[in-house]
């Protein structure tokens, strides 16, 4: 079974530029998550989708971050304009449902460095 | 704020020995789930073990087991017969309506 796919794996951009990350969840998984992991910290949930609807985006900095999951399958996370403090690993994850007991499967992450 | 606390930033253990990683959490919910995730240098989070709060029996998965103390809100991970491949960051996490992670414990298994 294919896992959660993310691209690009690495990205270096200058501050005020924009960047987009793509995620393809495990086939059949209705719930998709984007996490931000700053070096030395645990992952922090940015946004959770159930199919193509947003369940939780309370910690998404909406002035610069946006995410979409138009067809309820793959998803894109965009940052525009980027700030230095956005340097982090962006982890996409998926689960078969939104129940808190469901196992969440993570991708390998997209490393962002803002200079 | 509902948090997850891992008080050990780093730990070291000799190969084949046993190590315990600590985790405490805060929640006002009566039912929730607890997880331990492993994150090797590749950064992919891998589920190690999970515990349902309403189950009193401690979960076990091969060399990995937990000591779940619900009243104390404590959820420690015991790794028996440590192997070099166990070297990684370990994150404790609590799930109610969302998954909240601790800050992690870096475990180094020494040969």
CSV table of C-alpha atoms in Angstrom, one decimal:
chain,number,residue,atom,x,y,z
A,1,UNK,CA,0.0,0.0,0.0
A,2,UNK,CA,1.4,3.4,-1.0
A,3,UNK,CA,2.0,5.8,1.8
A,4,UNK,CA,1.4,9.6,2.0
A,5,UNK,CA,3.3,11.3,-0.8
A,6,UNK,CA,4.6,14.8,-0.5
A,7,UNK,CA,6.5,17.1,-2.8
A,8,UNK,CA,8.8,18.9,-3.0
A,9,UNK,CA,11.0,17.3,-0.2
A,10,UNK,CA,13.2,20.4,0.1
A,11,UNK,CA,12.7,24.1,-0.7
A,12,UNK,CA,14.7,27.2,-0.1
A,13,UNK,CA,13.1,30.6,-0.8
A,14,UNK,CA,13.8,34.2,0.1
A,15,UNK,CA,11.5,35.9,2.6
A,16,UNK,CA,8.4,37.5,1.0
A,17,UNK,CA,8.4,34.9,-1.8
A,18,UNK,CA,5.7,32.2,-2.1
A,19,UNK,CA,5.9,28.4,-2.0
A,20,UNK,CA,3.4,25.6,-2.4
A,21,UNK,CA,3.5,22.1,-1.1
A,22,UNK,CA,1.5,19.2,-2.5
A,23,UNK,CA,0.2,16.1,-0.7
A,24,UNK,CA,-1.4,12.9,-1.9
A,25,UNK,CA,-2.9,10.9,1.0
A,26,UNK,CA,-3.3,7.1,1.3
A,27,UNK,CA,-6.0,5.9,-1.1
A,28,UNK,CA,-9.4,6.0,0.4
A,29,UNK,CA,-8.5,8.2,3.4
A,30,UNK,CA,-11.1,10.8,3.9
A,31,UNK,CA,-9.2,12.9,6.5
A,32,UNK,CA,-6.1,14.9,5.6
A,33,UNK,CA,-4.0,17.0,7.9
A,34,UNK,CA,-1.2,19.5,7.5
A,35,UNK,CA,1.2,19.9,10.4
A,36,UNK,CA,4.0,22.4,10.9
A,37,UNK,CA,7.1,21.1,12.8
A,38,UNK,CA,9.7,23.7,13.8
A,39,UNK,CA,13.1,22.4,14.7
A,40,UNK,CA,13.1,21.1,18.3
A,41,UNK,CA,9.4,21.1,18.6
A,42,UNK,CA,6.5,18.6,18.1
A,43,UNK,CA,4.3,18.9,15.1
A,44,UNK,CA,1.5,21.5,15.3
A,45,UNK,CA,-1.8,21.1,13.4
A,46,UNK,CA,-2.3,23.8,10.8
A,47,UNK,CA,-5.4,22.4,9.1
A,48,UNK,CA,-7.6,19.3,9.0
A,49,UNK,CA,-9.8,18.4,6.1
A,50,UNK,CA,-12.7,15.9,6.0
A,51,UNK,CA,-13.1,15.0,2.4
A,52,UNK,CA,-13.0,18.5,0.8
A,53,UNK,CA,-14.3,20.4,3.8
A,54,UNK,CA,-12.3,22.1,6.5
A,55,UNK,CA,-12.8,20.6,10.0
A,56,UNK,CA,-10.2,22.7,11.9
A,57,UNK,CA,-8.0,25.6,10.7
A,58,UNK,CA,-7.8,27.4,14.0
A,59,UNK,CA,-4.0,27.5,14.0
A,60,UNK,CA,-3.5,28.4,10.4
A,61,UNK,CA,-2.1,31.9,9.9
A,62,UNK,CA,-4.7,32.8,7.4
A,63,UNK,CA,-3.1,36.1,6.4
A,64,UNK,CA,-0.3,34.2,4.7
A,65,UNK,CA,-1.2,30.5,4.7
A,66,UNK,CA,-3.9,28.8,2.6
A,67,UNK,CA,-4.8,25.2,1.9
A,68,UNK,CA,-7.2,23.5,-0.4
A,69,UNK,CA,-8.4,20.0,-1.1
A,70,UNK,CA,-10.7,20.6,-4.0
A,71,UNK,CA,-11.7,17.0,-5.1
A,72,UNK,CA,-11.3,15.5,-1.6
A,73,UNK,CA,-8.2,13.7,-2.5
A,74,UNK,CA,-4.8,15.5,-2.9
A,75,UNK,CA,-4.1,18.8,-1.2
A,76,UNK,CA,-2.0,21.9,-1.6
A,77,UNK,CA,-0.6,24.1,1.2
A,78,UNK,CA,0.6,27.6,0.1
A,79,UNK,CA,2.5,30.3,1.9
A,80,UNK,CA,2.6,33.8,0.6
A,81,UNK,CA,4.5,35.9,1.5
A,82,UNK,CA,6.9,33.7,3.5
A,83,UNK,CA,8.6,34.9,6.7
A,84,UNK,CA,11.8,33.7,8.3
A,85,UNK,CA,9.8,32.0,11.1
A,86,UNK,CA,8.0,29.8,8.5
A,87,UNK,CA,11.2,27.7,8.2
A,88,UNK,CA,10.0,24.3,9.3
A,89,UNK,CA,9.1,20.8,8.1
A,90,UNK,CA,5.5,20.7,6.7
A,91,UNK,CA,4.1,17.2,7.4
A,92,UNK,CA,1.0,15.9,5.6
A,93,UNK,CA,-0.9,13.1,7.1
A,94,UNK,CA,-4.1,11.1,6.5
A,95,UNK,CA,-6.4,8.8,8.3
A,96,UNK,CA,-9.5,6.8,7.3
A,97,UNK,CA,-11.8,9.0,9.3
A,98,UNK,CA,-11.9,11.9,11.7
A,99,UNK,CA,-12.4,9.8,14.8
A,100,UNK,CA,-9.7,10.6,17.3
A,101,UNK,CA,-8.8,6.9,17.7
A,102,UNK,CA,-7.9,6.4,14.0
A,103,UNK,CA,-4.3,5.9,13.2
A,104,UNK,CA,-2.8,8.9,11.5
A,105,UNK,CA,-0.2,8.1,8.8
A,106,UNK,CA,2.4,10.7,8.0
A,107,UNK,CA,4.4,11.5,4.9
A,108,UNK,CA,8.1,12.2,4.9
A,109,UNK,CA,7.6,16.0,5.0
A,110,UNK,CA,8.6,19.0,3.0
A,111,UNK,CA,11.5,20.9,4.4
A,112,UNK,CA,11.2,24.7,4.0
A,113,UNK,CA,14.1,27.1,4.6
A,114,UNK,CA,13.3,30.8,4.3
A,115,UNK,CA,16.4,33.0,4.0
B,1,UNK,CA,-4.3,25.0,27.7
B,2,UNK,CA,-4.5,21.3,27.1
B,3,UNK,CA,-0.9,20.2,26.8
B,4,UNK,CA,1.4,17.2,26.5
B,5,UNK,CA,4.7,17.3,28.4
B,6,UNK,CA,7.8,15.3,27.9
B,7,UNK,CA,10.3,16.2,30.6
B,8,UNK,CA,13.3,14.3,29.1
B,9,UNK,CA,14.8,16.2,26.1
B,10,UNK,CA,17.4,13.5,25.6
B,11,UNK,CA,18.1,10.0,26.8
B,12,UNK,CA,20.7,7.4,26.2
B,13,UNK,CA,20.6,3.6,26.6
B,14,UNK,CA,23.0,0.7,25.9
B,15,UNK,CA,22.0,-1.8,23.3
B,16,UNK,CA,19.9,-4.7,24.7
B,17,UNK,CA,18.9,-2.7,27.8
B,18,UNK,CA,15.6,-1.3,28.8
B,19,UNK,CA,14.6,2.4,28.8
B,20,UNK,CA,11.5,4.3,29.8
B,21,UNK,CA,10.4,7.6,28.3
B,22,UNK,CA,8.1,9.8,30.4
B,23,UNK,CA,5.0,11.7,29.3
B,24,UNK,CA,2.3,13.6,31.1
B,25,UNK,CA,-0.8,15.2,29.6
B,26,UNK,CA,-3.6,17.5,30.5
B,27,UNK,CA,-7.2,17.0,29.3
B,28,UNK,CA,-10.7,17.7,30.6
B,29,UNK,CA,-12.2,14.9,28.4
B,30,UNK,CA,-13.1,11.5,29.8
B,31,UNK,CA,-12.4,9.6,26.7
B,32,UNK,CA,-9.4,10.1,24.5
B,33,UNK,CA,-6.5,8.3,22.9
B,34,UNK,CA,-2.8,8.4,23.6
B,35,UNK,CA,0.0,7.6,21.2
B,36,UNK,CA,3.7,7.3,21.0
B,37,UNK,CA,5.3,8.2,17.6
B,38,UNK,CA,8.8,7.6,16.5
B,39,UNK,CA,10.6,10.1,14.2
B,40,UNK,CA,13.9,8.9,12.7
B,41,UNK,CA,16.2,11.3,10.9
B,42,UNK,CA,14.2,10.9,7.7
B,43,UNK,CA,11.5,12.8,9.6
B,44,UNK,CA,8.6,10.4,8.8
B,45,UNK,CA,6.5,9.9,11.9
B,46,UNK,CA,5.8,6.3,12.6
B,47,UNK,CA,3.2,5.0,15.1
B,48,UNK,CA,4.8,2.9,17.8
B,49,UNK,CA,1.9,2.2,20.1
B,50,UNK,CA,-1.5,3.6,21.1
B,51,UNK,CA,-3.7,3.4,24.2
B,52,UNK,CA,-7.5,4.0,24.5
B,53,UNK,CA,-8.2,5.9,27.7
B,54,UNK,CA,-11.2,3.8,28.7
B,55,UNK,CA,-9.1,0.6,28.6
B,56,UNK,CA,-7.3,-0.1,31.9
B,57,UNK,CA,-5.0,-2.7,30.4
B,58,UNK,CA,-1.7,-1.3,29.2
B,59,UNK,CA,-1.0,-1.6,25.5
B,60,UNK,CA,2.0,-3.7,24.3
B,61,UNK,CA,3.6,-4.1,20.8
B,62,UNK,CA,6.5,-6.5,20.8
B,63,UNK,CA,9.3,-4.8,22.6
B,64,UNK,CA,7.3,-1.6,23.3
B,65,UNK,CA,4.8,-1.3,26.2
B,66,UNK,CA,3.2,1.6,28.0
B,67,UNK,CA,2.4,2.3,31.7
B,68,UNK,CA,-0.9,4.2,31.5
B,69,UNK,CA,-1.9,5.9,34.8
B,70,UNK,CA,-5.2,7.7,34.0
B,71,UNK,CA,-5.6,9.4,37.4
B,72,UNK,CA,-2.1,10.8,37.3
B,73,UNK,CA,-2.4,11.6,33.5
B,74,UNK,CA,0.8,9.8,32.9
B,75,UNK,CA,1.7,7.7,29.8
B,76,UNK,CA,5.2,6.4,29.8
B,77,UNK,CA,6.8,4.2,27.1
B,78,UNK,CA,9.1,1.3,27.9
B,79,UNK,CA,11.4,-0.1,25.3
B,80,UNK,CA,12.9,-3.5,26.1
B,81,UNK,CA,15.9,-5.0,24.5
B,82,UNK,CA,16.8,-1.7,22.9
B,83,UNK,CA,18.2,-1.9,19.3
B,84,UNK,CA,20.4,0.5,17.4
B,85,UNK,CA,17.4,1.1,15.0
B,86,UNK,CA,15.4,2.5,17.9
B,87,UNK,CA,17.5,5.6,17.8
B,88,UNK,CA,15.1,8.5,17.0
B,89,UNK,CA,12.9,11.2,18.4
B,90,UNK,CA,9.9,9.9,20.3
B,91,UNK,CA,6.8,12.0,20.6
B,92,UNK,CA,3.9,11.4,22.9
B,93,UNK,CA,0.6,12.6,21.7
B,94,UNK,CA,-3.0,12.9,22.9
B,95,UNK,CA,-6.1,12.9,20.8
B,96,UNK,CA,-9.5,14.2,21.6
B,97,UNK,CA,-10.8,16.2,18.7
B,98,UNK,CA,-7.3,16.8,17.5
B,99,UNK,CA,-3.8,15.3,17.9
B,100,UNK,CA,-1.6,17.3,20.3
B,101,UNK,CA,2.1,16.4,20.4
B,102,UNK,CA,4.7,16.8,23.1
B,103,UNK,CA,8.1,18.4,22.4
B,104,UNK,CA,9.8,15.0,22.1
B,105,UNK,CA,12.6,12.9,23.6
B,106,UNK,CA,15.7,12.2,21.6
B,107,UNK,CA,16.7,8.6,22.3
B,108,UNK,CA,20.2,7.4,21.5
B,109,UNK,CA,20.9,3.7,21.6
B,110,UNK,CA,24.6,3.1,22.2
B,111,UNK,CA,26.4,-0.1,20.9
